[in-house]
Amino acid sequence: MSVAVAKPGEIKHNYLNAGDTVRSWLLTTDHKRIAVLYLVSVTLFFAVGGLLALLIRLELLTPQGDLMTSENYNRVFTMHGVVMIFLFLIPAIPAVLGNFLVPLMVGARDLAFPRLNLASWYVYMAGGLIATWAMVNGGVDTGWTFYPPYSSSYSTSQVTLTIIGAFLVGFSSIFTGINFIVTIHKMRAPGLTWFRLPLFIWAHYATSVIIVLGTPVVAITLLLVAVERVFRLGIFDPALGGDPILFQHLFWFYSHPAVYIMILPAMGVISEVIACFSRKRVFGYHFVAFSSVAIAVVGFLVWGHHMFTTGQSVYAGMVFSLLSFLVAVPSAVKVFNWTATMYKGTIEFRAPMLYVMGFLGLFVIGGLTGLFLASLATDIHLQDTYFVVAHFHYIMVGGTIFGYLAGLHFWWPKMTGRMYPEGIAKLAALIIFAGFNLTFFPQFVLGYLGMPRRYHWYPEEWQMLHVMSSAGTALLGIGYILPIFYLLWSLRNGALAGPNPWGATGLEWKTDSPPITHNFEETPIVTEEPYAYENHHQQEEVASGTGASTTKG
């Protein structure tokens, strides 16, 4: 497969300069442009969620709850959860990096259903704007879990509007999941067998299966809450003859696998970055690939560990506890194999690799603390405390955001054709890691001491831990802002990246940066396994000698 080379002074056509009108962007069916639309959208919603988090931490600086009323505090932490989970964490990696990379990695011109892909962005935006409208018109105070009967009968906040927003965003995810599954099955390049697929693709395939099977369940569940709220039909409210525990079963049947919707794509990113900057094939490729599938399957069987304190049968609790421990096995397989990949590798600590190292640390802490919540005895003590808040932030936020930022820094040269300043990118990675741990590690201690989640009044002896947590949030905010500036700066001022600035394997690195509209000049033919870095060593040296790699060192 060849890479087109521009003559001096000639402007190369690519997906970015294929049209510069607003119409050309809003009506595009190019998966790469849709990925950029998602990138802008999720960044804006992340900023909204971040500002709400800042308000929460400002409130918790003092034990008296003197910044906002209890009602307003309920609305702020609820909207923080809704925005971050439904509008950022779930779509961030699949919709941005997955949209951009899945067709490139399988050697296709686009996703299987380009119009459906564009529709997914519009549906996502509709859901996001409705949720935002609900927020500016009073917000919602039920917590992001929408537990009835409070959500269906008693709350006077904008529950119905927020549920409609979440419902629409769920359909956006389903559209994306269907597109990925069909593309991976039917549009792979010649020679690209299942076991030559990059692990990023395996992770997105497993994620798409969870999305397609699980999202309709939570969508219908939330719709039933809205129906009960509007028409007073007895579904979940015991006063109307309903069962509130039924809601929890249905909600967590999706919402625990939703954790894997957030973390599995990040794991796909980690595999790609570790292999590239260790200059080795991924140790135990087949185990890492099948561990993604195992997580997707077992993840559907563990929802009951969220309900140990609801009065469910002790025997059911024991089964859910054992299954929750079981899902840790494929996660551990990934961590052990990534570590083995780095062992005796030629490791380069570039900016994406620093985010990967941060991911490994946060994910291991989050995973190990999850074992305490999977155990019946300790979970009863820790249920609904700040220990749970710290645990799921280490997994969902730490894991997903570090994976997202690792991927964004790794493929930014491919997306834009430009390099970013490496030094400040490394500094941002270190600041985010320090800020994250200062924010959330004290919350493990607070939870162990008994601080309940969703309270803004607390005993004075816990203030120091809360102050540390709020100081960490400020540091984290600085770390998150830095990439926005230097990545935008790089669009005009960054050094030209060339097709393969990292010397990586994979089809996406064998086309121009940024790619042309249809991705490849000619259909690529795959003849080797993924991550064949040993085979590429000599080619890399030859390429650097001819100037194709211009940014190392």
Coordinates of C-alpha atoms in Angstrom, one line a residue:
M1 CA 0.0 0.0 0.0
S2 CA 1.4 3.4 -0.9
V3 CA 1.3 6.8 0.8
A4 CA 0.8 9.8 -1.5
V5 CA 3.6 12.4 -1.3
A6 CA 2.8 16.0 -2.1
K7 CA 5.1 18.1 -4.3
P8 CA 6.6 21.2 -2.7
G9 CA 4.0 24.0 -2.5
E10 CA 1.2 21.6 -3.3
I11 CA -1.7 21.5 -0.8
K12 CA -2.7 18.0 -0.1
H13 CA -6.3 17.1 0.1
N14 CA -7.5 15.6 3.3
Y15 CA -10.6 15.3 5.3
L16 CA -10.0 18.6 7.1
N17 CA -9.8 20.7 4.0
A18 CA -12.4 18.8 2.0
G19 CA -14.9 21.6 2.8
D20 CA -14.7 24.6 5.0
T21 CA -18.4 25.7 5.3
V22 CA -20.5 25.1 8.3
R23 CA -22.8 23.0 6.1
S24 CA -19.9 20.8 5.0
W25 CA -19.4 19.9 8.7
L26 CA -23.0 19.6 9.9
L27 CA -24.0 17.4 6.9
T28 CA -20.9 15.4 6.7
T29 CA -21.0 11.6 6.6
D30 CA -17.2 11.2 6.9
H31 CA -16.5 9.3 10.1
K32 CA -13.4 11.4 10.8
R33 CA -15.3 14.7 10.7
I34 CA -18.1 13.2 12.8
A35 CA -15.4 12.2 15.3
V36 CA -14.2 15.9 15.4
L37 CA -17.8 17.0 16.0
Y38 CA -18.0 14.6 18.9
L39 CA -14.6 15.8 20.2
V40 CA -15.9 19.4 20.4
S41 CA -19.2 18.3 21.9
V42 CA -17.9 16.0 24.6
T43 CA -15.3 18.6 25.5
L44 CA -17.9 21.3 26.1
F45 CA -20.0 18.9 28.2
F46 CA -16.9 17.9 30.1
A47 CA -16.3 21.6 30.9
V48 CA -19.9 21.9 32.2
G49 CA -19.5 18.7 34.4
G50 CA -16.2 20.0 35.6
L51 CA -17.7 23.4 36.7
L52 CA -20.4 21.5 38.6
A53 CA -17.7 19.4 40.3
L54 CA -15.9 22.6 41.3
L55 CA -19.1 23.9 42.9
I56 CA -19.4 20.7 44.9
R57 CA -15.8 20.9 46.1
L58 CA -16.2 24.6 47.0
E59 CA -19.2 23.7 49.1
L60 CA -17.3 20.9 50.9
L61 CA -14.4 23.2 51.9
T62 CA -16.3 24.0 55.1
P63 CA -18.4 21.6 57.3
Q64 CA -21.3 24.0 57.7
G65 CA -22.8 23.8 54.2
D66 CA -22.7 27.6 53.8
L67 CA -22.3 28.0 50.0
M68 CA -25.7 26.5 48.9
T69 CA -28.8 25.1 50.3
S70 CA -29.3 21.3 50.7
E71 CA -31.8 21.4 47.8
N72 CA -29.3 23.2 45.5
Y73 CA -26.5 20.9 46.6
N74 CA -28.7 17.9 45.6
R75 CA -29.2 19.4 42.2
V76 CA -25.6 20.3 41.6
F77 CA -24.2 16.8 42.4
T78 CA -27.0 15.2 40.4
M79 CA -26.4 17.3 37.3
H80 CA -22.6 16.7 37.7
G81 CA -23.3 12.9 37.6
V82 CA -25.8 13.1 34.7
V83 CA -23.5 15.3 32.5
M84 CA -20.3 13.4 33.3
I85 CA -21.7 9.9 32.9
F86 CA -24.2 10.2 30.0
L87 CA -22.6 13.1 28.1
F88 CA -18.9 12.5 28.6
L89 CA -17.6 9.3 30.1
I90 CA -19.8 6.9 28.0
P91 CA -19.4 8.5 24.6
A92 CA -15.9 10.0 24.9
I93 CA -13.7 7.2 23.6
P94 CA -16.1 5.3 21.4
A95 CA -17.6 8.4 19.8
V96 CA -14.4 10.3 19.3
L97 CA -11.5 7.9 19.0
G98 CA -13.6 4.9 17.9
N99 CA -15.4 6.9 15.2
F100 CA -12.1 8.2 13.9
L101 CA -10.1 5.0 14.1
V102 CA -12.3 1.9 13.6
P103 CA -12.6 2.3 9.8
L104 CA -8.9 3.2 9.5
M105 CA -7.8 0.3 11.6
V106 CA -9.8 -2.2 9.7
G107 CA -8.8 -0.7 6.3
A108 CA -12.3 0.5 5.4
R109 CA -13.3 3.7 3.6
D110 CA -15.9 4.6 6.3
L111 CA -18.2 3.0 8.8
A112 CA -20.9 0.7 7.5
F113 CA -23.7 3.2 7.9
P114 CA -22.4 6.7 7.5
R115 CA -25.8 8.4 7.7
L116 CA -26.6 6.5 10.9
N117 CA -23.3 7.7 12.3
L118 CA -24.2 11.4 11.6
A119 CA -27.7 10.7 13.1
S120 CA -26.0 9.4 16.2
W121 CA -24.3 12.8 16.7
Y122 CA -27.5 14.7 16.2
V123 CA -29.4 12.5 18.6
Y124 CA -26.6 12.9 21.1
M125 CA -26.7 16.6 20.8
A126 CA -30.5 16.6 21.1
G127 CA -30.3 14.6 24.3
G128 CA -27.5 16.8 25.7
L129 CA -29.3 20.0 24.9
I130 CA -32.5 18.8 26.6
A131 CA -30.5 17.8 29.7
T132 CA -28.9 21.2 29.6
W133 CA -32.3 22.9 29.2
A134 CA -33.5 20.9 32.3
M135 CA -30.4 22.1 34.2
V136 CA -30.9 25.8 33.5
N137 CA -34.6 25.5 34.3
G138 CA -34.1 24.2 37.9
G139 CA -32.1 21.1 37.4
V140 CA -32.8 17.6 38.9
D141 CA -32.2 16.5 42.4
T142 CA -32.6 12.7 42.4
G143 CA -29.0 11.7 42.0
W144 CA -27.9 10.3 38.6
T145 CA -29.5 6.9 39.6
F146 CA -33.1 8.3 39.5
Y147 CA -34.2 6.0 42.3
P148 CA -38.1 5.8 42.6
P149 CA -40.4 6.5 44.3
Y150 CA -38.6 9.9 44.9
S151 CA -37.9 10.4 41.2
S152 CA -41.4 9.2 40.1
S153 CA -43.6 10.7 42.8
Y154 CA -42.0 13.2 45.1
S155 CA -39.3 15.2 43.4
T156 CA -40.4 18.6 42.1
S157 CA -37.4 19.1 39.9
Q158 CA -36.9 18.5 36.1
V159 CA -36.9 14.7 36.3
T160 CA -38.9 14.0 33.1
L161 CA -36.8 16.4 30.9
T162 CA -33.6 14.9 32.2
I163 CA -34.8 11.4 31.6
I164 CA -35.8 12.3 28.1
G165 CA -32.2 13.6 27.5
A166 CA -30.6 10.5 28.9
F167 CA -33.0 8.3 26.9
L168 CA -32.0 10.1 23.6
V169 CA -28.3 9.8 24.4
G170 CA -28.8 6.1 24.9
F171 CA -30.1 5.8 21.4
S172 CA -27.1 7.6 20.1
S173 CA -24.8 5.0 21.8
I174 CA -26.9 2.2 20.2
F175 CA -26.5 3.7 16.7
T176 CA -22.7 3.9 17.2
G177 CA -22.5 0.3 18.6
I178 CA -24.5 -1.1 15.7
N179 CA -22.2 0.7 13.2
F180 CA -19.0 -0.7 14.9
I181 CA -20.3 -4.3 15.0
V182 CA -21.3 -4.3 11.4
T183 CA -18.1 -2.6 10.2
I184 CA -15.8 -4.9 12.1
H185 CA -17.7 -8.0 10.8
K186 CA -18.1 -7.0 7.2
M187 CA -15.6 -4.4 6.1
R188 CA -12.2 -5.7 7.2
A189 CA -9.4 -5.3 4.7
P190 CA -8.2 -8.4 2.8
G191 CA -6.0 -10.5 5.1
L192 CA -7.2 -8.8 8.3
T193 CA -8.4 -11.9 10.1
W194 CA -9.9 -11.7 13.6
F195 CA -6.6 -12.5 15.2
R196 CA -4.8 -9.8 13.2
L197 CA -7.2 -7.1 14.5
P198 CA -5.7 -4.5 16.8
L199 CA -6.8 -4.9 20.5
F200 CA -8.4 -1.4 20.2
I201 CA -10.9 -3.1 17.8
W202 CA -11.5 -6.0 20.1
A203 CA -12.2 -3.6 22.9
H204 CA -14.6 -1.6 20.8
Y205 CA -16.3 -4.7 19.6
A206 CA -17.0 -6.0 23.1
T207 CA -18.1 -2.5 24.2
S208 CA -20.5 -2.3 21.3
V209 CA -22.1 -5.7 22.3
I210 CA -22.7 -4.3 25.8
I211 CA -24.2 -1.1 24.4
V212 CA -26.5 -2.9 22.0
L213 CA -27.7 -5.4 24.6
G214 CA -27.8 -3.3 27.7
T215 CA -28.8 0.2 26.7
P216 CA -32.3 -0.6 25.7
V217 CA -32.9 -2.0 29.2
V218 CA -32.0 1.3 31.0
A219 CA -33.8 3.3 28.3
I220 CA -37.1 1.4 28.9
T221 CA -36.5 1.6 32.7
L222 CA -36.1 5.4 32.6
L223 CA -39.1 5.7 30.3
L224 CA -41.2 3.7 32.8
V225 CA -40.2 6.2 35.6
A226 CA -41.3 9.1 33.4
V227 CA -44.6 7.2 32.6
E228 CA -45.2 6.6 36.3
R229 CA -44.4 10.3 37.1
V230 CA -46.7 11.7 34.3
F231 CA -49.6 9.2 34.3
R232 CA -49.4 7.9 37.9
L233 CA -49.3 4.3 36.8
G234 CA -48.0 2.0 39.5
I235 CA -44.7 0.5 38.3
F236 CA -42.1 1.4 40.9
D237 CA -43.9 3.4 43.6
P238 CA -45.2 1.1 46.4
A239 CA -48.0 3.6 47.1
L240 CA -49.3 2.9 43.6
G241 CA -48.8 -0.8 43.8
G242 CA -45.3 -0.8 42.3
D243 CA -41.9 -2.2 43.4
P244 CA -38.9 0.1 43.8
I245 CA -36.5 -2.8 44.0
L246 CA -37.6 -3.8 40.5
F247 CA -36.2 -0.4 39.3
Q248 CA -32.8 -1.1 41.0
H249 CA -32.6 -4.6 39.3
L250 CA -33.3 -3.1 35.9
F251 CA -31.2 0.0 36.4
W252 CA -28.1 -1.8 37.6
F253 CA -28.5 -4.6 35.0
Y254 CA -27.3 -1.9 32.5
S255 CA -25.5 0.5 34.8
H256 CA -22.9 -1.9 36.0
P257 CA -22.0 -3.0 32.5
A258 CA -22.0 0.7 31.7
V259 CA -18.8 0.9 33.7
Y260 CA -17.3 -1.4 31.1
I261 CA -18.7 0.7 28.3
M262 CA -16.5 3.4 29.8
I263 CA -13.4 1.4 30.7
L264 CA -13.1 -1.2 27.9
P265 CA -12.4 1.3 25.1
A266 CA -9.8 2.9 27.4
M267 CA -8.2 -0.6 27.8
G268 CA -8.1 -0.8 24.0
V269 CA -6.1 2.5 23.9
I270 CA -3.7 1.3 26.6
S271 CA -2.9 -1.9 24.5
E272 CA -2.0 0.2 21.5
V273 CA 0.1 2.8 23.3
I274 CA 2.0 0.3 25.4
A275 CA 2.9 -1.9 22.4
C276 CA 4.1 1.2 20.5
F277 CA 6.3 2.8 23.2
S278 CA 7.6 -0.6 24.4
R279 CA 8.5 -1.6 20.9
K280 CA 7.1 -5.1 21.5
R281 CA 4.1 -7.1 20.5
V282 CA 1.5 -7.3 23.2
F283 CA 2.2 -10.2 25.5
G284 CA -0.6 -12.8 25.4
Y285 CA -2.5 -11.1 22.6
H286 CA -5.2 -13.8 22.5
F287 CA -5.7 -13.6 26.3
V288 CA -6.0 -9.8 26.2
A289 CA -8.5 -10.0 23.3
F290 CA -10.7 -12.6 24.9
S291 CA -10.5 -10.9 28.3
S292 CA -12.4 -8.0 26.7
V293 CA -15.1 -10.4 25.6
A294 CA -15.1 -12.1 29.1
I295 CA -15.5 -8.7 30.8
A296 CA -18.5 -7.9 28.5
V297 CA -20.2 -11.3 29.3
V298 CA -19.5 -11.5 33.0
G299 CA -20.3 -7.8 33.5
F300 CA -23.9 -8.6 32.8
L301 CA -24.1 -11.0 35.8
V302 CA -22.9 -8.8 38.6
W303 CA -25.5 -6.1 39.0
G304 CA -26.8 -7.5 42.3
H305 CA -23.7 -6.4 44.2
H306 CA -25.1 -2.9 44.1
M307 CA -28.1 -4.2 46.1
F308 CA -26.6 -6.0 49.1
T309 CA -28.4 -3.7 51.5
T310 CA -31.8 -3.8 49.8
G311 CA -32.9 -6.9 51.6
Q312 CA -32.2 -9.3 48.7
S313 CA -31.6 -13.0 49.6
V314 CA -28.3 -13.7 51.3
Y315 CA -27.8 -16.6 48.9
A316 CA -28.4 -14.3 46.0
G317 CA -25.9 -11.9 47.6
M318 CA -23.3 -14.7 47.8
V319 CA -23.7 -15.5 44.1
F320 CA -23.4 -11.9 43.1
S321 CA -20.4 -11.5 45.3
L322 CA -18.6 -14.5 43.7
L323 CA -19.4 -13.3 40.2
S324 CA -18.1 -9.8 41.1
F325 CA -14.8 -11.3 42.2
L326 CA -14.8 -13.4 38.9
V327 CA -15.0 -10.2 36.7
A328 CA -11.8 -9.1 38.3
V329 CA -10.0 -12.0 36.7
P330 CA -10.1 -10.8 33.0
S331 CA -9.2 -7.3 34.2
A332 CA -6.2 -8.7 36.0
V333 CA -5.2 -10.6 32.9
K334 CA -5.0 -7.3 31.0
V335 CA -2.9 -5.6 33.7
F336 CA -0.5 -8.6 34.0
N337 CA -0.1 -8.8 30.2
W338 CA 0.5 -5.1 29.8
T339 CA 3.2 -5.3 32.5
A340 CA 4.7 -8.3 30.8
T341 CA 4.7 -6.4 27.5
M342 CA 6.7 -3.6 29.0
Y343 CA 9.2 -6.1 30.6
K344 CA 12.5 -5.9 28.7
G345 CA 10.8 -3.5 26.2
T346 CA 12.5 -0.4 24.8
I347 CA 10.3 2.0 26.7
E348 CA 9.9 5.6 25.6
F349 CA 8.2 7.8 28.1
R350 CA 6.4 10.0 25.6
A351 CA 3.3 12.0 26.7
P352 CA 0.8 9.2 25.8
M353 CA 2.9 6.7 27.7
L354 CA 2.8 8.8 30.8
Y355 CA -1.0 8.8 30.7
V356 CA -0.8 5.0 30.3
M357 CA 1.4 4.7 33.4
G358 CA -1.1 6.9 35.2
F359 CA -4.0 4.7 34.0
L360 CA -2.3 1.5 35.3
G361 CA -1.8 3.0 38.8
L362 CA -5.4 4.4 39.1
F363 CA -7.0 1.3 37.6
V364 CA -5.2 -1.0 40.0
I365 CA -6.2 1.1 43.0
G366 CA -9.8 1.3 41.7
G367 CA -9.9 -2.4 41.0
L368 CA -8.5 -3.5 44.4
T369 CA -10.8 -1.2 46.3
G370 CA -13.7 -2.7 44.3
L371 CA -13.0 -6.0 46.0
F372 CA -14.1 -4.5 49.3
L373 CA -17.4 -3.5 47.7
A374 CA -17.9 -6.9 46.1
S375 CA -17.6 -8.6 49.6
L376 CA -20.9 -8.8 51.5
A377 CA -19.5 -8.0 54.9
T378 CA -17.4 -4.9 54.0
D379 CA -19.9 -3.6 51.5
I380 CA -22.6 -3.2 54.2
H381 CA -20.2 -0.9 56.2
L382 CA -19.0 1.0 53.1
Q383 CA -22.4 1.2 51.2
D384 CA -23.3 4.8 50.2
T385 CA -20.1 6.3 51.8
Y386 CA -17.4 8.3 50.2
F387 CA -15.4 5.1 49.8
V388 CA -17.8 4.2 46.9
V389 CA -17.4 7.7 45.5
A390 CA -13.6 7.3 45.5
H391 CA -13.7 3.8 44.1
F392 CA -15.9 4.6 41.1
H393 CA -14.0 7.8 40.3
Y394 CA -10.7 5.8 40.3
I395 CA -12.2 3.3 37.8
M396 CA -14.7 5.3 35.7
V397 CA -13.1 8.8 35.8
G398 CA -9.4 8.0 36.3
G399 CA -9.4 5.0 34.0
T400 CA -11.5 6.5 31.3
I401 CA -10.0 10.0 31.3
F402 CA -6.4 8.7 31.4
G403 CA -7.2 6.3 28.6
Y404 CA -9.0 9.1 26.6
L405 CA -6.1 11.5 27.0
A406 CA -3.5 8.8 26.2
G407 CA -5.4 8.1 23.0
L408 CA -6.0 11.7 22.1
H409 CA -2.3 12.4 22.5
F410 CA -1.3 9.3 20.7
W411 CA -3.5 9.8 17.6
W412 CA -3.6 13.7 17.6
P413 CA -0.8 13.8 15.0
K414 CA -2.9 11.4 12.8
M415 CA -6.1 13.5 13.3
T416 CA -4.5 16.8 12.6
G417 CA -1.2 16.2 10.9
R418 CA 0.5 18.3 13.6
M419 CA 2.6 17.6 16.7
Y420 CA 2.0 19.2 20.0
P421 CA 4.8 20.5 22.4
E422 CA 6.0 17.3 24.1
G423 CA 7.4 19.0 27.3
I424 CA 4.2 20.7 28.4
A425 CA 2.1 17.7 27.4
K426 CA 4.2 15.6 29.9
L427 CA 3.8 18.3 32.5
A428 CA 0.0 18.2 32.1
A429 CA 0.0 14.4 32.5
L430 CA 1.9 14.7 35.7
I431 CA -0.3 17.5 37.1
I432 CA -3.5 15.6 36.2
F433 CA -2.1 12.4 38.0
A434 CA -1.1 14.4 41.1
G435 CA -4.4 16.4 41.1
F436 CA -6.5 13.3 40.7
N437 CA -4.9 11.4 43.6
L438 CA -5.0 14.4 45.9
T439 CA -8.7 14.8 45.0
F440 CA -10.0 11.3 45.4
F441 CA -7.6 9.4 47.7
P442 CA -8.7 11.3 50.9
Q443 CA -12.2 10.2 50.0
F444 CA -11.3 6.6 50.7
V445 CA -10.4 7.6 54.2
L446 CA -13.6 9.7 54.6
G447 CA -15.7 6.8 53.5
Y448 CA -13.9 4.4 55.8
L449 CA -14.6 6.9 58.7
G450 CA -18.3 6.8 57.7
M451 CA -18.8 10.1 55.7
P452 CA -22.0 9.5 53.7
R453 CA -22.1 10.5 50.0
R454 CA -24.4 13.3 48.9
Y455 CA -24.2 15.1 52.2
H456 CA -22.8 18.7 52.4
W457 CA -22.8 19.0 56.2
Y458 CA -20.2 17.0 58.1
P459 CA -18.3 16.9 61.4
E460 CA -15.4 19.4 61.7
E461 CA -12.8 16.6 62.2
W462 CA -13.2 15.6 58.6
Q463 CA -12.5 19.1 57.2
M464 CA -8.8 18.6 56.6
L465 CA -9.5 15.6 54.3
H466 CA -12.1 17.7 52.4
V467 CA -9.8 20.6 52.0
M468 CA -7.1 18.3 50.6
S469 CA -9.7 16.9 48.2
S470 CA -10.8 20.4 47.1
A471 CA -7.2 21.5 46.6
G472 CA -6.7 18.5 44.4
T473 CA -9.7 19.5 42.3
A474 CA -8.0 22.9 41.7
L475 CA -4.8 21.1 40.6
L476 CA -6.8 18.8 38.4
G477 CA -8.6 21.7 36.8
I478 CA -5.3 23.3 35.8
G479 CA -4.1 20.0 34.4
Y480 CA -7.3 19.6 32.3
I481 CA -7.1 23.1 30.9
L482 CA -3.5 22.8 29.7
P483 CA -4.1 20.2 26.9
I484 CA -6.9 22.4 25.5
F485 CA -4.5 25.3 24.9
Y486 CA -1.5 23.4 23.6
L487 CA -3.5 21.1 21.3
L488 CA -5.3 24.1 19.8
W489 CA -2.0 25.9 19.5
S490 CA -0.6 22.9 17.6
L491 CA -3.2 23.1 14.9
R492 CA -1.5 26.2 13.5
N493 CA 2.0 26.1 15.0
G494 CA 2.8 22.4 15.6
A495 CA 5.5 20.6 13.6
L496 CA 4.3 18.5 10.7
A497 CA 3.7 15.0 11.9
G498 CA 4.2 12.8 8.8
P499 CA 2.3 9.6 8.3
N500 CA 3.8 7.7 11.2
P501 CA 5.6 10.0 13.8
W502 CA 5.7 7.3 16.5
G503 CA 7.0 4.5 14.3
A504 CA 3.8 2.5 15.1
T505 CA 2.3 -0.5 13.5
G506 CA -1.3 -0.6 12.3
L507 CA -3.2 0.4 9.1
E508 CA -4.0 3.9 10.4
W509 CA -0.3 4.8 10.4
K510 CA 0.0 3.7 6.7
T511 CA -2.0 6.6 5.3
D512 CA -1.4 10.3 5.4
S513 CA -1.8 12.6 8.4
P514 CA -4.4 13.8 8.3
P515 CA -6.0 11.1 6.2
I516 CA -7.8 11.7 2.9
T517 CA -11.6 11.6 2.9
H518 CA -11.7 7.9 1.9
N519 CA -8.8 7.0 4.2
F520 CA -6.6 5.1 1.7
E521 CA -5.4 5.7 -1.8
E522 CA -5.9 2.0 -2.4
T523 CA -7.3 -0.9 -0.4
P524 CA -4.7 -2.1 2.0
I525 CA -3.8 -5.8 2.2
V526 CA -2.7 -7.2 5.6
T527 CA 0.0 -9.8 5.6
E528 CA 1.3 -9.8 9.2
E529 CA 0.2 -10.0 12.8
P530 CA -0.5 -6.8 14.7
Y531 CA 2.3 -5.3 16.8
A532 CA 5.0 -6.9 14.7
Y533 CA 7.5 -4.3 16.0
E534 CA 10.4 -6.6 15.6
N535 CA 9.7 -6.8 11.9
H536 CA 9.2 -3.1 11.6
H537 CA 12.5 -2.1 13.3
Q538 CA 14.5 -2.0 10.2
Q539 CA 11.7 -0.3 8.2
E540 CA 11.5 2.3 10.9
E541 CA 15.2 3.1 10.6
V542 CA 14.9 3.4 6.9
A543 CA 11.8 5.6 7.2
S544 CA 13.6 8.0 9.7
G545 CA 16.5 8.2 7.2
T546 CA 14.1 9.4 4.5
G547 CA 12.4 12.0 6.7
A548 CA 9.1 10.2 7.1
S549 CA 9.5 10.4 10.8
T550 CA 10.3 14.0 11.7
T551 CA 9.5 14.4 15.4
K552 CA 11.5 12.0 17.4
G553 CA 14.2 13.0 19.8

